[in-house]
Short mmCIF file of C-alpha atoms in Angstrom, two decimals:
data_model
loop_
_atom_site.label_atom_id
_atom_site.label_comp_id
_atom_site.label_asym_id
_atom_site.label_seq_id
_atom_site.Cartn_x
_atom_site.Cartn_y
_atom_site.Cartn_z
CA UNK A 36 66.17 47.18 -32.41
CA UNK A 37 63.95 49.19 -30.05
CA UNK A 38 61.49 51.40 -31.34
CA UNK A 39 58.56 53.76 -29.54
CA UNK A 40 55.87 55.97 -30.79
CA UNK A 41 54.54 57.48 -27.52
CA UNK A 42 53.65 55.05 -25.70
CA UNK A 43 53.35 52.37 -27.99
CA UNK A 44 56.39 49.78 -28.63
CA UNK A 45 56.48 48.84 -31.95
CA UNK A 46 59.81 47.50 -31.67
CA UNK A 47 60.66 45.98 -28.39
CA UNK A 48 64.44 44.18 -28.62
CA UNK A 49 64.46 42.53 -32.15
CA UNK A 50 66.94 40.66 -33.71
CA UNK A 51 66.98 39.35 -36.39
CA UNK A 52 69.54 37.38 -38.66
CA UNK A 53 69.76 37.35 -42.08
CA UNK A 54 71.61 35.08 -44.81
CA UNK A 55 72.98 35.81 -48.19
CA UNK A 56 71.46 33.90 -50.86
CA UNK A 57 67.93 33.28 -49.11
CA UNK A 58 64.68 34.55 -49.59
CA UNK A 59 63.65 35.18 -45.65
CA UNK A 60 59.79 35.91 -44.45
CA UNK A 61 58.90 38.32 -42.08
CA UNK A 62 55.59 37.32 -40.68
CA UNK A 63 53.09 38.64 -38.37
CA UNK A 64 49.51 40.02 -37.80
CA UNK A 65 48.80 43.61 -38.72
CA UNK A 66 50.81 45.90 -36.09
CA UNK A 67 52.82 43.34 -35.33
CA UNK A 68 55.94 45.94 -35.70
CA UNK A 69 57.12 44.23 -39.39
CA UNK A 70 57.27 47.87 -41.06
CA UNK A 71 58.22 49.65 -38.21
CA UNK A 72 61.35 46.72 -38.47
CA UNK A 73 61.86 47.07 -41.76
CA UNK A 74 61.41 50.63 -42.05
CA UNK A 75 64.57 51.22 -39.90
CA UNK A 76 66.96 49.23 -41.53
CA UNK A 77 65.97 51.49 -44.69
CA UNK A 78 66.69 54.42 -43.34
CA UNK A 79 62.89 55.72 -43.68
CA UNK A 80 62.90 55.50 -39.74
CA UNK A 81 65.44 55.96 -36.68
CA UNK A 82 65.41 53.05 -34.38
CA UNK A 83 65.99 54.75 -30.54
CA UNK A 84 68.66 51.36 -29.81
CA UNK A 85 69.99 49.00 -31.65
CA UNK A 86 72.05 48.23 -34.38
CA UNK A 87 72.37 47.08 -38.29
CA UNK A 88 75.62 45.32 -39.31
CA UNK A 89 75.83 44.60 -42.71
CA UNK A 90 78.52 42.17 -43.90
CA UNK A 91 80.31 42.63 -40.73
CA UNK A 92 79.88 46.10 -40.47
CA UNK A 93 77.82 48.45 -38.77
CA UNK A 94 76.18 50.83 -40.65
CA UNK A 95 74.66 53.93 -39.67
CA UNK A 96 71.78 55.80 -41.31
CA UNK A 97 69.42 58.90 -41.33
CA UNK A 98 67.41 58.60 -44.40
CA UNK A 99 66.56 56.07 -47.27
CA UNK A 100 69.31 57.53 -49.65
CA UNK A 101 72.43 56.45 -47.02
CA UNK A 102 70.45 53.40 -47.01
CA UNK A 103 70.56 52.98 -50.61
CA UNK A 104 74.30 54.00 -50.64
CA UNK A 105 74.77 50.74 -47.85
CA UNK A 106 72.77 48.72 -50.59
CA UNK A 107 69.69 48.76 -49.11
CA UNK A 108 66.79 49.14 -51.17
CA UNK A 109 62.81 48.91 -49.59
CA UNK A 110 59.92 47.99 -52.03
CA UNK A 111 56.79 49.29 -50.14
CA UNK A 112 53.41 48.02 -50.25
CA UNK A 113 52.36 51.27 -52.35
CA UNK A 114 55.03 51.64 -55.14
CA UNK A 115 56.44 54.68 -54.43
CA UNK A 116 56.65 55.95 -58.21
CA UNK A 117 55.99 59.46 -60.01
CA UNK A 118 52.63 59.30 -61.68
CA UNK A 119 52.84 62.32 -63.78
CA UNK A 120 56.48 61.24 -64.55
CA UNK A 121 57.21 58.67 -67.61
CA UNK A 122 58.42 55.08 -67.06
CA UNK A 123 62.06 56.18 -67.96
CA UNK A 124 62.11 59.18 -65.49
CA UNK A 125 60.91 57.18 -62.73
CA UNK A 126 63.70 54.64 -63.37
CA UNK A 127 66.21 57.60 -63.58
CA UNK A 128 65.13 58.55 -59.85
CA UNK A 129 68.06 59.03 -57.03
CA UNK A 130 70.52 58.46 -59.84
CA UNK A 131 73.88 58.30 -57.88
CA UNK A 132 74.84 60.92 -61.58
CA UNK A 133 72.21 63.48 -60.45
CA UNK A 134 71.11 66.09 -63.11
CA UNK A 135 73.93 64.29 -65.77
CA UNK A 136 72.21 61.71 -66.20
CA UNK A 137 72.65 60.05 -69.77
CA UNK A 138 68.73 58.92 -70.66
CA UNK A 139 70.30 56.80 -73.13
CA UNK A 140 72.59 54.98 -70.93
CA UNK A 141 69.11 55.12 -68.49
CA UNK A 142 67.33 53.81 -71.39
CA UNK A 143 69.51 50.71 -72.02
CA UNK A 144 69.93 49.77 -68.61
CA UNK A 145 66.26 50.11 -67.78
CA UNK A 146 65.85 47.30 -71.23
CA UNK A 147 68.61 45.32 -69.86
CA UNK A 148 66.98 44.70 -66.11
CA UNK A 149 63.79 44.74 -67.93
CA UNK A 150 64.49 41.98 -70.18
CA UNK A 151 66.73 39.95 -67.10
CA UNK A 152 63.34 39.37 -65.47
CA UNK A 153 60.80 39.19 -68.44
CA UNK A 154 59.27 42.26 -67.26
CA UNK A 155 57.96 45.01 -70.53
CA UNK A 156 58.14 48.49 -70.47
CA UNK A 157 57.78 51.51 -72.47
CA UNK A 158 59.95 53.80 -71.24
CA UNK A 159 58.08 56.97 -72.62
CA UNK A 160 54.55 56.21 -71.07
CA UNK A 161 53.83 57.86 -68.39
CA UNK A 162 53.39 55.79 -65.01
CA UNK A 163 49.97 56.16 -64.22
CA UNK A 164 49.28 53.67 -66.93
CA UNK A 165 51.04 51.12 -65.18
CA UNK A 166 49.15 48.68 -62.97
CA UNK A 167 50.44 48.28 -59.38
CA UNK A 168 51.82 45.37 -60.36
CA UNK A 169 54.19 46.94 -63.09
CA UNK A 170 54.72 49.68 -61.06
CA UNK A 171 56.34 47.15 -58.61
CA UNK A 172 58.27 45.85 -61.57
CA UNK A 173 59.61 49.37 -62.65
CA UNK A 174 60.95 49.84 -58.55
CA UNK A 175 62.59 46.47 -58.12
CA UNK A 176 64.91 47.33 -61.34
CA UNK A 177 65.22 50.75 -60.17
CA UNK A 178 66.70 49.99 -56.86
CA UNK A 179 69.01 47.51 -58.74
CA UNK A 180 70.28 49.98 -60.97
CA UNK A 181 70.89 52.04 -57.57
CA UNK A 182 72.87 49.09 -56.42
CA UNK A 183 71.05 47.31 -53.57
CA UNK A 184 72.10 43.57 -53.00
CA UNK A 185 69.39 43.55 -49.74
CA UNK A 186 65.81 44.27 -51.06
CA UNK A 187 62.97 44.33 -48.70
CA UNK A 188 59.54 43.46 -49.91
CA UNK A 189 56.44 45.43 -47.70
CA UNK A 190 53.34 43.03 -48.29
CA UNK A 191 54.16 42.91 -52.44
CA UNK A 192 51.08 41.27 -53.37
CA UNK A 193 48.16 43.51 -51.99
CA UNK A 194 46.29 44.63 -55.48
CA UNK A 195 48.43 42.89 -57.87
CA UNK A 196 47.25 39.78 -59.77
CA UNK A 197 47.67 36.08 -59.60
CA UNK A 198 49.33 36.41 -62.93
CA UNK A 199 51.84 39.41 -61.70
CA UNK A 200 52.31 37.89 -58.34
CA UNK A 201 54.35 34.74 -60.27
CA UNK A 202 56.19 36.50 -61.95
CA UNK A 203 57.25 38.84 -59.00
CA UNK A 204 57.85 35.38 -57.16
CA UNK A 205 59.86 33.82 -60.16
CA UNK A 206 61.77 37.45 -59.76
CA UNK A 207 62.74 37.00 -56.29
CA UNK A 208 63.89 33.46 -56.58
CA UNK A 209 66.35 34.57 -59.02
CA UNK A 210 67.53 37.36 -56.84
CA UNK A 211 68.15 34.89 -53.87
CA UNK A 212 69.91 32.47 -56.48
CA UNK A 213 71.75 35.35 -57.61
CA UNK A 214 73.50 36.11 -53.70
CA UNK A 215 71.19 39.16 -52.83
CA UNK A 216 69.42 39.12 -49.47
CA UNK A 217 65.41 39.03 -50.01
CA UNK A 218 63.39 40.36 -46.70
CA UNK A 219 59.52 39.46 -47.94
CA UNK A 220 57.14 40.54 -45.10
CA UNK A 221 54.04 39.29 -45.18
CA UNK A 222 50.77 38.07 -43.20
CA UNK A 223 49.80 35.55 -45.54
CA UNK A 224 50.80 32.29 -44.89
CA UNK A 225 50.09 30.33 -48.26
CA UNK A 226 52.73 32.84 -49.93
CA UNK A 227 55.06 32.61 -47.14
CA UNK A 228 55.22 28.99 -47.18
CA UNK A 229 55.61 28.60 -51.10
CA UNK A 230 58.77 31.26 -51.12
CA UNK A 231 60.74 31.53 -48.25
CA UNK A 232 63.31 29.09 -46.53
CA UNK A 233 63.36 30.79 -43.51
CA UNK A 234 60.84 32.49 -41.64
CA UNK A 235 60.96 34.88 -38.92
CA UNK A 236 57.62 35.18 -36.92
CA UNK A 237 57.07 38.84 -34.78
CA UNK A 238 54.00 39.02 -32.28
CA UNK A 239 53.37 42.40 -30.49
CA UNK A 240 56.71 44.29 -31.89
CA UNK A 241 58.59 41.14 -30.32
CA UNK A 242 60.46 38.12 -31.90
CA UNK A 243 58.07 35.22 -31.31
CA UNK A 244 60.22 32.75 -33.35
CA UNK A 245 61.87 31.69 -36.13
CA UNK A 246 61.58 28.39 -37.98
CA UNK A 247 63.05 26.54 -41.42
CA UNK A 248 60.77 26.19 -44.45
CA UNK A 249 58.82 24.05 -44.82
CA UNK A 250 56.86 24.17 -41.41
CA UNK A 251 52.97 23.73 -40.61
CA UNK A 252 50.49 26.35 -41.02
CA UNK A 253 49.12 25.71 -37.72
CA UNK A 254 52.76 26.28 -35.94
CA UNK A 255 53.15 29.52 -37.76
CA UNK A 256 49.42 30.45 -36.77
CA UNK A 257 50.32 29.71 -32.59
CA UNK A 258 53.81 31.82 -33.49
CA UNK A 259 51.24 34.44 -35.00
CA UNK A 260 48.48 34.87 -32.69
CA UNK A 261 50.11 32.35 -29.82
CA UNK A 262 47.04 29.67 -30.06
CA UNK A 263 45.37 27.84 -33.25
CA UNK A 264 42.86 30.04 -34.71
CA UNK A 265 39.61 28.06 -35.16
CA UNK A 266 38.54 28.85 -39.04
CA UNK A 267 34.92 30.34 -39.16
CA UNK A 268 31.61 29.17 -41.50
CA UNK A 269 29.46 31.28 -42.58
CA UNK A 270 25.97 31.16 -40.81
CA UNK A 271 23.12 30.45 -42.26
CA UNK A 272 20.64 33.59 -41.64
CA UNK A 273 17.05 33.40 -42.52
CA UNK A 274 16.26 36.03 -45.18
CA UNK A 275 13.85 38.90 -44.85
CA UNK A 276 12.46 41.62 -47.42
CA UNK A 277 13.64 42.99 -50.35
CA UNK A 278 16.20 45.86 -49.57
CA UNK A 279 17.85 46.44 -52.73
CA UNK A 280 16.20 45.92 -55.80
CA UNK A 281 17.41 46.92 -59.59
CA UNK A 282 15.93 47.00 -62.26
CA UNK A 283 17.38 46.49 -65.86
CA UNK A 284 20.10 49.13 -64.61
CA UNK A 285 22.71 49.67 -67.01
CA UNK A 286 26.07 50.48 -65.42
CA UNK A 287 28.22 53.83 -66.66
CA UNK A 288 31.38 54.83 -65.47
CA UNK A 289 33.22 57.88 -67.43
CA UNK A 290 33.04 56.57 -70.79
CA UNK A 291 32.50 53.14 -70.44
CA UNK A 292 28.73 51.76 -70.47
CA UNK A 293 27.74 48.42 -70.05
CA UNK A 294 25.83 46.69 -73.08
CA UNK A 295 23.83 44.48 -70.81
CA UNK A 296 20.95 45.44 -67.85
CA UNK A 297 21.30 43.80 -64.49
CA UNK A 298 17.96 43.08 -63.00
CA UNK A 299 18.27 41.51 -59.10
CA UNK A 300 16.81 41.45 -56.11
CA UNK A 301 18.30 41.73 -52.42
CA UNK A 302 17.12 40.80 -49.15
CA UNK A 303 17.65 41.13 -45.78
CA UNK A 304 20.50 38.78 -44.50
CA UNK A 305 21.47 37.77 -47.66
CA UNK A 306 25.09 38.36 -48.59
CA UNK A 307 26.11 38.94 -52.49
CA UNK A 308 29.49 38.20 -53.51
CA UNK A 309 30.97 40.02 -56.69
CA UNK A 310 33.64 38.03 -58.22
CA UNK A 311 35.92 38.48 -61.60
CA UNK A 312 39.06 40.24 -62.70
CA UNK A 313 40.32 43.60 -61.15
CA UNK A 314 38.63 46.49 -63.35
CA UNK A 315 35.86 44.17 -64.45
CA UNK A 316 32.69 46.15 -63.21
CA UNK A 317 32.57 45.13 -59.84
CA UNK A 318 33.53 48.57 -58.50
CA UNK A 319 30.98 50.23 -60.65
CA UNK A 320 28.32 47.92 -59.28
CA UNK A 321 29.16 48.83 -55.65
CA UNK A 322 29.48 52.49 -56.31
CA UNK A 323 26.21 52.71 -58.41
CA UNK A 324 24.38 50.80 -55.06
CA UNK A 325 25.90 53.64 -53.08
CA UNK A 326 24.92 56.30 -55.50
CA UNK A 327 27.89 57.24 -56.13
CA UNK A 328 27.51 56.70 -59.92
CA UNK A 329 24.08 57.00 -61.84
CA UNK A 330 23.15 54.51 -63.92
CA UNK A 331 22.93 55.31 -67.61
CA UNK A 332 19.12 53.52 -67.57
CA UNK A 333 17.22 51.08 -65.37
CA UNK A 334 15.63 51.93 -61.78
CA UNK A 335 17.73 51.60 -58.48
CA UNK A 336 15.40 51.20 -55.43
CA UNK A 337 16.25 50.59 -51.84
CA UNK A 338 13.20 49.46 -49.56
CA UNK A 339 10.71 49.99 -52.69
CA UNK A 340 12.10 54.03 -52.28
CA UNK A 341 13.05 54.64 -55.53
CA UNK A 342 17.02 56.44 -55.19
CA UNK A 343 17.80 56.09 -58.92
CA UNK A 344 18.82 60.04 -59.58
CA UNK A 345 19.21 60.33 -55.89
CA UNK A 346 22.60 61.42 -54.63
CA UNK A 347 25.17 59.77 -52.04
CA UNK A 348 23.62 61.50 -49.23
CA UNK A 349 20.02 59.92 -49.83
CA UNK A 350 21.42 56.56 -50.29
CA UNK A 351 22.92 57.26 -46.53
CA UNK A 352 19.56 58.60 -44.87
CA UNK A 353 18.25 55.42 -46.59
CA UNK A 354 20.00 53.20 -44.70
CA UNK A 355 23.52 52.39 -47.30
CA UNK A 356 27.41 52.12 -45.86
CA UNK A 357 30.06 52.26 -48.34
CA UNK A 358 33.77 50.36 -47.31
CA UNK A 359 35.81 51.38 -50.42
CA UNK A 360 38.96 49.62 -50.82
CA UNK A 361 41.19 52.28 -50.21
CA UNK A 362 40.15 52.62 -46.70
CA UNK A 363 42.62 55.91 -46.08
CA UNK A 364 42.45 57.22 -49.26
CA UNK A 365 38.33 57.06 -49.59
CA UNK A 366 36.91 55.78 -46.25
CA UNK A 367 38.92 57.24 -43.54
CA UNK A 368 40.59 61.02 -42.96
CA UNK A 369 44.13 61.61 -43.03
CA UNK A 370 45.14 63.84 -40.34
CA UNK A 371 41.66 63.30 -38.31
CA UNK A 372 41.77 60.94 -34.93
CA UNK A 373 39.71 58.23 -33.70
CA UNK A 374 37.48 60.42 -31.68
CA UNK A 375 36.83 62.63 -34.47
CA UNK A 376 35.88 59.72 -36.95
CA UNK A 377 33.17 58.65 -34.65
CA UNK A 378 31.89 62.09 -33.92
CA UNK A 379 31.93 62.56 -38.04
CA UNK A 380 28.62 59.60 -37.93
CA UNK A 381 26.97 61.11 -34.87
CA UNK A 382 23.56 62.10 -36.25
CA UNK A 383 22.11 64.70 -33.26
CA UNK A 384 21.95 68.57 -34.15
CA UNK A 385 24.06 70.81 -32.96
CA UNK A 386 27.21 72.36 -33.77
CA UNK A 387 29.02 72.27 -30.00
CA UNK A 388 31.26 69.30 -29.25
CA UNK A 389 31.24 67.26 -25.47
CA UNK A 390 34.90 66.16 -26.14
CA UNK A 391 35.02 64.70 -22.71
CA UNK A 392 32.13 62.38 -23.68
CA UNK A 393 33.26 61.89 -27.44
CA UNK A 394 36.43 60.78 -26.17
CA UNK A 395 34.61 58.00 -23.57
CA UNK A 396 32.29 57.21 -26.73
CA UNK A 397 35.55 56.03 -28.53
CA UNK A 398 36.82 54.37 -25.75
CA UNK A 399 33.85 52.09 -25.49
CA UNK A 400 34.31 51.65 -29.35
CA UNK A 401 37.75 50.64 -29.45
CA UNK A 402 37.19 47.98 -26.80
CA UNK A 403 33.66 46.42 -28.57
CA UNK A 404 35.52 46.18 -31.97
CA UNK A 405 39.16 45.34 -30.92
CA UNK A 406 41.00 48.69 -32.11
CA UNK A 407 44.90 48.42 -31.34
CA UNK A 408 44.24 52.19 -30.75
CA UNK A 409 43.94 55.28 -28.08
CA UNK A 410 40.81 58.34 -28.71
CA UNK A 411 43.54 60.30 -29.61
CA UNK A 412 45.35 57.64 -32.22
CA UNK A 413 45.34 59.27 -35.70
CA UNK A 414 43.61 56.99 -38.41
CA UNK A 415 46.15 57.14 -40.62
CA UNK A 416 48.65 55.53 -37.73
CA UNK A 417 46.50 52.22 -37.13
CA UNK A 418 47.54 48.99 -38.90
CA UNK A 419 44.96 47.99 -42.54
CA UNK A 420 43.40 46.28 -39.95
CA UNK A 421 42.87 48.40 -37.10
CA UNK A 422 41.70 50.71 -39.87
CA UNK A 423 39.27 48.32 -41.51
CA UNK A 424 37.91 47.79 -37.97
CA UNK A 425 37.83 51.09 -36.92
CA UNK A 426 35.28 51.25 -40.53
CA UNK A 427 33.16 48.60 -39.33
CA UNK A 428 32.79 50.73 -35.74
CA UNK A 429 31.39 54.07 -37.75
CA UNK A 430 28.99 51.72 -39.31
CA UNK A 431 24.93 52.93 -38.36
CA UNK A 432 22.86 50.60 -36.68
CA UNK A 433 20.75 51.08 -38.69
CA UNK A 434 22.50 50.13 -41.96
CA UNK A 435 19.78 47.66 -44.38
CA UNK A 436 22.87 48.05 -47.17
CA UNK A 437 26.15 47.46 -47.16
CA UNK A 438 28.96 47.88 -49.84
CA UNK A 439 32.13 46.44 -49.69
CA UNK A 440 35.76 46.40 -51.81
CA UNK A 441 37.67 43.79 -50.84
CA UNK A 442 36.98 43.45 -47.30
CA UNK A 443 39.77 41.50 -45.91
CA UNK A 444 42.54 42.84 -48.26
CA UNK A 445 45.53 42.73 -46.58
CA UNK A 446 44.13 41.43 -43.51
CA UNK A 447 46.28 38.92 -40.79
CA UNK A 448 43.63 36.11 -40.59
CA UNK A 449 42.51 36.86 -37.03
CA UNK A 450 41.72 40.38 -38.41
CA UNK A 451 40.30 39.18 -41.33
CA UNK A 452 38.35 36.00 -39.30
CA UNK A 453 36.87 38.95 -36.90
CA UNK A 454 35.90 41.24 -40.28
CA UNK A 455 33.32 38.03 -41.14
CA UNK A 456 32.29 37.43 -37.31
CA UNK A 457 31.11 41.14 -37.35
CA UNK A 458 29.51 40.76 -40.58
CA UNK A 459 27.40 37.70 -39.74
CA UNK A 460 26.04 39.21 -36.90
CA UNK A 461 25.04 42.65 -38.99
CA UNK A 462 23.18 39.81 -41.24
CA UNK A 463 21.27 38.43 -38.07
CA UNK A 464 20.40 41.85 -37.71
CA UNK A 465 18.96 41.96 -40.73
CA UNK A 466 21.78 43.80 -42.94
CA UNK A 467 22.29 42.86 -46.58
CA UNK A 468 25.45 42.69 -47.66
CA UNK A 469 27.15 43.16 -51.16
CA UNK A 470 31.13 42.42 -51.44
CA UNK A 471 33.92 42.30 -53.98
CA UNK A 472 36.84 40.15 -53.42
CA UNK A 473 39.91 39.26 -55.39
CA UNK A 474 39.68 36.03 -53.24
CA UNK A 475 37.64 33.40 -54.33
CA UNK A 476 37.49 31.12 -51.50
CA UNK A 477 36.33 34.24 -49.50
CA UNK A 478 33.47 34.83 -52.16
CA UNK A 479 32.30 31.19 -52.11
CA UNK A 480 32.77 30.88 -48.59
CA UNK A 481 30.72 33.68 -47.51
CA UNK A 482 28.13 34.51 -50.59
CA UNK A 483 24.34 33.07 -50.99
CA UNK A 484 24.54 34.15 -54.45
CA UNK A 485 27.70 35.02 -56.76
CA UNK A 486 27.53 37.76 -59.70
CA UNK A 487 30.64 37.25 -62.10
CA UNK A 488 31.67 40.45 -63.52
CA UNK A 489 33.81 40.21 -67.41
CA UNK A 490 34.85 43.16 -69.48
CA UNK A 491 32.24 45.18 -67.93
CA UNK A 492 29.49 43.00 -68.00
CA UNK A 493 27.22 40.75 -66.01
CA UNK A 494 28.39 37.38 -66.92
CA UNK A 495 26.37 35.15 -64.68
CA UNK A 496 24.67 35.03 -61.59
CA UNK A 497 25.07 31.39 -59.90
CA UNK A 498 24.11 29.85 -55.99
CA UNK A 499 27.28 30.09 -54.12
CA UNK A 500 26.68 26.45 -52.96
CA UNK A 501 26.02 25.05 -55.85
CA UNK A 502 29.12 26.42 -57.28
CA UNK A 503 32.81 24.87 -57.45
CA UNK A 504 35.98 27.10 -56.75
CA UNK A 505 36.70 25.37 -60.32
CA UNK A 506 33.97 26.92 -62.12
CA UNK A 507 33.97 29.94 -60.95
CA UNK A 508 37.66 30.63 -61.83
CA UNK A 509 36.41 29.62 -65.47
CA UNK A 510 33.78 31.97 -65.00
CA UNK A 511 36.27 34.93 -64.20
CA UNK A 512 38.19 33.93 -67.22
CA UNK A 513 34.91 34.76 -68.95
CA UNK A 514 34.49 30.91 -70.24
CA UNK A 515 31.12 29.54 -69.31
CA UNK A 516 31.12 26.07 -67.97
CA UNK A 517 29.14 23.46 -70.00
#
């Protein structure tokens, strides 16, 4: 399969082989050319050469639904699901019956899968109550009720938990044992490793190799990234003056007020690490540092200047950077290039542009922080991690604060390895830094101190190195450790 945009080859001569019966990976670093691949053979794309034979037959196709029709079906990383739309309708979606659809039929079938894989739905909510996870759920039976017998996984677990991520795993097994063909691309190795029996590895839109399951995680690394990735320790920075300090703040968010005040202090260099269960306050937190949010009571200061009613633009003339998690969807511009995201920080007066000069500005960007980019690239066409780095790049100098969601979600590990080697030297800089991961060996690998978020409360604050990755996953259950 060949494959161009511009000048860029995100495809250049793969082939790949696929068995019946097997769950195969599909591995790579971000922009490695794994959903440009997989994209094509499901019809959401048009490869410029090559071929798909399926079953001994060559199939052509010009959009998702002949791809469906071949028995093709393409699980992206964002469930593509109707959020106004109830559980039922969604499942009812492409129906090869059209407008006669019989909901009851729908209905029964929708139980049927439903109960095959020990997933629960109620198929008269309406799908914006789902969690990611169950939204995943609700498209996997959906595109077997359309009839595909090859299902293609795009990075499944980013935003789901550890809970939903077994029981997609237990789903897939029973697909493969079943005779379908299960395509699960991925950057993360751990999950790779555990699932698959076969692994194909793609470096620079290229085959680098393929290899049985079970293989080492240091020969999938050099098929990654071509060398062994040395694994990076957090440095120790010496820490300065208070720069964010609260004050028996109460968090609010809509309805929802905390019972308990947080009081903390934050200096410079120091890095906090929020931990707990998606939804458990940790996003509140961040967003009430960036002033974002007001707190319902309690003082929010930053450098003794007390911000507490101050808005989101104070916060930024103070010296605060937000990441959100959705880096496209909150932290980035759709539509907007490279160029233009860096002249969107530019702090001069003025309302005429130097594009010649903005555009050598970039340059010199992309090349400092890595950007698999051009001036010209759109954001929303780099990789999650071109577009995480492409964050870090807008980033002030003079930043004393900075808020992060999830900072290497759905990061390669060299992207994610270069995310923390940029950090650490913002903390010898004197930045403080406040994060919230999902993953706990991130949090205790990187934090001084570690604030564990339950139901919407503070549940503890503990040293980071005097902490066990035991006891803090007992902590995020919300069981404190005797």
């Amino acid at each position: 399969i060949h494959k161009r945009f511009g000048a860029v080859r995100a495809n250049d001569g793969v082939t790949v082989r696929v068995e019946a019966g097997t769950l195969h990976g599909l591995l790579g670093e971000n922009g490695a050319g794994k959903s440009t691949l997989m994209k094509v053979l499901s019809g959401y794309l048009r490869a410029d050469s090559g071929e798909i034979v399926l079953d001994g037959v060559r199939i052509q196709m010009s959009s998702p639904q002949d791809a469906i029709r071949a028995g093709i079906g393409m699980l992206h990383q964002d469930p593509l699901v109707f959020l106004p739309l109830s559980v039922l309708d969604n499942f009812a979606l492409g129906s090869p019956r059209g407008k006669q659809t019989d909901r009851s039929a729908a209905a029964a079938a929708l139980r049927e899968l439903a109960d095959r894989f020990g997933f629960s739905f109620d198929p008269d909510a309406p799908a914006r109550s789902l969690t990611v996870g169950e939204r995943q759920q609700l498209e996997i039976v959906r595109l077997l009720w359309l009839g595909a017998h090859v299902l293609i996984l795009d990075e499944p677990t980013t935003g789901i938990s550890a809970t939903q991520r077994e029981k997609l795993f237990e789903a897939l097994r029973m697909l493969a044992d079943q005779g379908m063909i299960v395509i699960f691309v991925s950057h993360k190795l751990a999950e790779v490793e555990s699932l698959c029996g076969r692994v194909t590895v793609m470096r620079a839109g290229k085959v680098a190799g393929e290899t049985e399951m079970p293989c080492s995680t240091d020969r999938l690394v050099e098929l990654m990234f071509g060398q062994i990735l040395p694994k990076p320790e957090a440095a120790i920075v010496e820490q300065g003056e208070v720069v964010l300090e609260l004050e028996s703040v109460v968090l609010r968010e809509r309805s929802r007020t905390a019972a308990r005040p947080i009081s903390l202090q934050l200096r410079s260099g120091e890095v906090l690490g929020l931990a707990g269960l998606e939804g458990s306050g940790q996003r509140t937190f961040l967003r009430t540092c960036a002033g974002l949010l007001e707190p319902s009571a309690g003082r929010v200061r930053l450098a003794a200047q007390d911000l507490t009613r101050a808005g989101y633009r104070d916060f930024l003339a103070a010296g605060t950077y937000y990441l959100p998690a959705g880096r496209l969807e909150e932290g980035l511009v759709a539509g907007l290039t490279v160029t233009e995201h860096f002249l969107l920080t530019r702090r001069g007066k003025g309302f005429f542009i130097d594009w010649g000069d903005a555009r050598v500005r970039a340059s010199e960007k992309i090349a400092q922080n890595c950007i698999r980019g051009t001036p010209s690239s759109p954001a929303d066409a780099l990789s999650g991690g071109n577009q995480q780095r492409l964050l870090l790049a807008m980033m002030p100098p003079e930043t004393r604060l900075l808020l992060m969601e999830h900072p290497t979600r759905g990061l390669d590990v060299e992207s994610a390895d270069w995310v923390w080697a940029s950090l650490q030297e913002r903390l010898g800089r004197g930045t403080a830094i406040v994060f919230a991961s999902a993953d706990l060996d991130e949090i205790l690998r990187y934090s001084d101190r570690i604030v564990v978020f339950f139901a919407g409360e503070v549940l503890r604050i503990v040293d980071a190195r005097q902490t066990s990755g035991d006891e803090l996953g007992h902590l995020v259950g919300g069981k404190e450790v005797v």
